[in-house]
Short mmCIF file of C-alpha atoms in Angstrom, two decimals:
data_model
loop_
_atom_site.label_atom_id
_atom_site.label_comp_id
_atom_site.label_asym_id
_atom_site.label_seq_id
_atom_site.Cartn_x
_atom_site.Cartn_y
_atom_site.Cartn_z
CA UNK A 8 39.74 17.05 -34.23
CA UNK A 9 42.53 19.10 -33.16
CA UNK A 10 42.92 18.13 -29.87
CA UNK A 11 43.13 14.48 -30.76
CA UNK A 12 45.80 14.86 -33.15
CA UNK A 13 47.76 16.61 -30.77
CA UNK A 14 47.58 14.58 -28.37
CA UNK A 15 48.84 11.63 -30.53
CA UNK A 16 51.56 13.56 -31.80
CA UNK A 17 52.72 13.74 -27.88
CA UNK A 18 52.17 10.43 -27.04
CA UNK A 19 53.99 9.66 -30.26
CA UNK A 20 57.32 11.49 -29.28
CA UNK A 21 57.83 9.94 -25.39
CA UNK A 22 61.05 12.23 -25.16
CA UNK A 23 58.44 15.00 -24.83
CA UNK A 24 59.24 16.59 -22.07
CA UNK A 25 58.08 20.62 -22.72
CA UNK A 26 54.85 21.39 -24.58
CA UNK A 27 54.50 25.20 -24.96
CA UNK A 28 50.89 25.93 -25.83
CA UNK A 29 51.48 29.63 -24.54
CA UNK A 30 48.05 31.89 -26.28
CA UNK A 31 45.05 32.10 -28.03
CA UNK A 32 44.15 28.19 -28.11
CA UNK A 33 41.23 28.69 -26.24
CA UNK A 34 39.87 26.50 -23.68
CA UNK A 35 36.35 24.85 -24.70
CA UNK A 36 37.61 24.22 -28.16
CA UNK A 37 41.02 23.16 -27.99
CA UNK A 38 42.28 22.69 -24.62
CA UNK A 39 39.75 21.33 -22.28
CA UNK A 40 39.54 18.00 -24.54
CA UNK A 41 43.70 18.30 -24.50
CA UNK A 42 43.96 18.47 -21.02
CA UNK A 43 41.74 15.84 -20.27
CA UNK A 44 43.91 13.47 -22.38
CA UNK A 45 46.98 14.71 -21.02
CA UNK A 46 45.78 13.58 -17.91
CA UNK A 47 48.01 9.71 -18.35
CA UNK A 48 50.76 11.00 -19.84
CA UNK A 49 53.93 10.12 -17.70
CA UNK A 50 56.68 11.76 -19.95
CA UNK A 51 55.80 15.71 -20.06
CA UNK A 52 57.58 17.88 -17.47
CA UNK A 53 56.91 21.47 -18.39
CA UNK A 54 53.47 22.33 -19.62
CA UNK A 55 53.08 26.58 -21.00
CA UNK A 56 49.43 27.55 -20.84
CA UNK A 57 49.95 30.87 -20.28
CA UNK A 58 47.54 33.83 -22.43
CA UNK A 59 45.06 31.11 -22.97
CA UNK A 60 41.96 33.23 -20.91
CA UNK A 61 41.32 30.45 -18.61
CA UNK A 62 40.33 32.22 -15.48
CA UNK A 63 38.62 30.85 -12.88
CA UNK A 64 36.59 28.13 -14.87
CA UNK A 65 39.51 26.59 -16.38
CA UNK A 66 41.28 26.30 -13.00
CA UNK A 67 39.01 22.90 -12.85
CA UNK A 68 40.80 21.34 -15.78
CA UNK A 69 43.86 22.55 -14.91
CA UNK A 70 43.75 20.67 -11.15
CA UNK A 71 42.74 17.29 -12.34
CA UNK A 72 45.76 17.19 -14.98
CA UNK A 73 47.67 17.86 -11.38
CA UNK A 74 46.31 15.39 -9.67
CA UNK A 75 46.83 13.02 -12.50
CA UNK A 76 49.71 13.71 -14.15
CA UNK A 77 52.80 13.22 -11.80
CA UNK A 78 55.49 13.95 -13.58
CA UNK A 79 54.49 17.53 -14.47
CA UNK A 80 57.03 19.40 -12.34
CA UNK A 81 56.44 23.24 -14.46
CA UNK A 82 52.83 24.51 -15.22
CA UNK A 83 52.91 28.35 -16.22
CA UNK A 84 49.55 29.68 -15.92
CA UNK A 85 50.81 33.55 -16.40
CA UNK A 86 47.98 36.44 -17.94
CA UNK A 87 44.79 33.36 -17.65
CA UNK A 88 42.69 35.77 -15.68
CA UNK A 89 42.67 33.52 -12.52
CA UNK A 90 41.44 34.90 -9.52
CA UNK A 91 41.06 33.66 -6.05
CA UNK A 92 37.64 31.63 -6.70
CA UNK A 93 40.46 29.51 -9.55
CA UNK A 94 43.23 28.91 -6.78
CA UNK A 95 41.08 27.82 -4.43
#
């Protein structure tokens, strides 16, 4: 699937460092299964997820590539919808 692939072709390229997956990439289909596998990656420093309507629900995804990933030092999150339930 799509999210597979793409997550070989970053693990493929460790000088990585800035992924922008900025719109419309959805997050059931594409990036829920993405961000789980990001979730070991030690070489990506700037993730864009910004226009991808994750609002509040995504927020759950979006905390456990946190608290997994530390070398993510840039997450924009810009125009997801989020609202205080998500930042809590």
């Amino acid at each position: 699937d799509l999210a597979a692939a793409a997550l070989h072709v970053v693990s493929a390229r460790p000088k990585l460092h800035t992924l922008g997956l900025a719109g419309g990439f959805g997050e059931r289909a594409f990036l829920a299964p993405f961000l789980r596998g990001l979730r070991g990656n030690t070489t990506l420093r700037v993730l864009d997820l910004s226009s991808n309507a994750l609002a509040d629900r995504g927020m759950d995804l979006v905390a456990a590539l946190v608290r997994h990933n530390a070398g993510l030092l840039e997450l924009v999150l810009d125009s997801n919808g989020i609202g205080y339930n998500g930042l809590r």
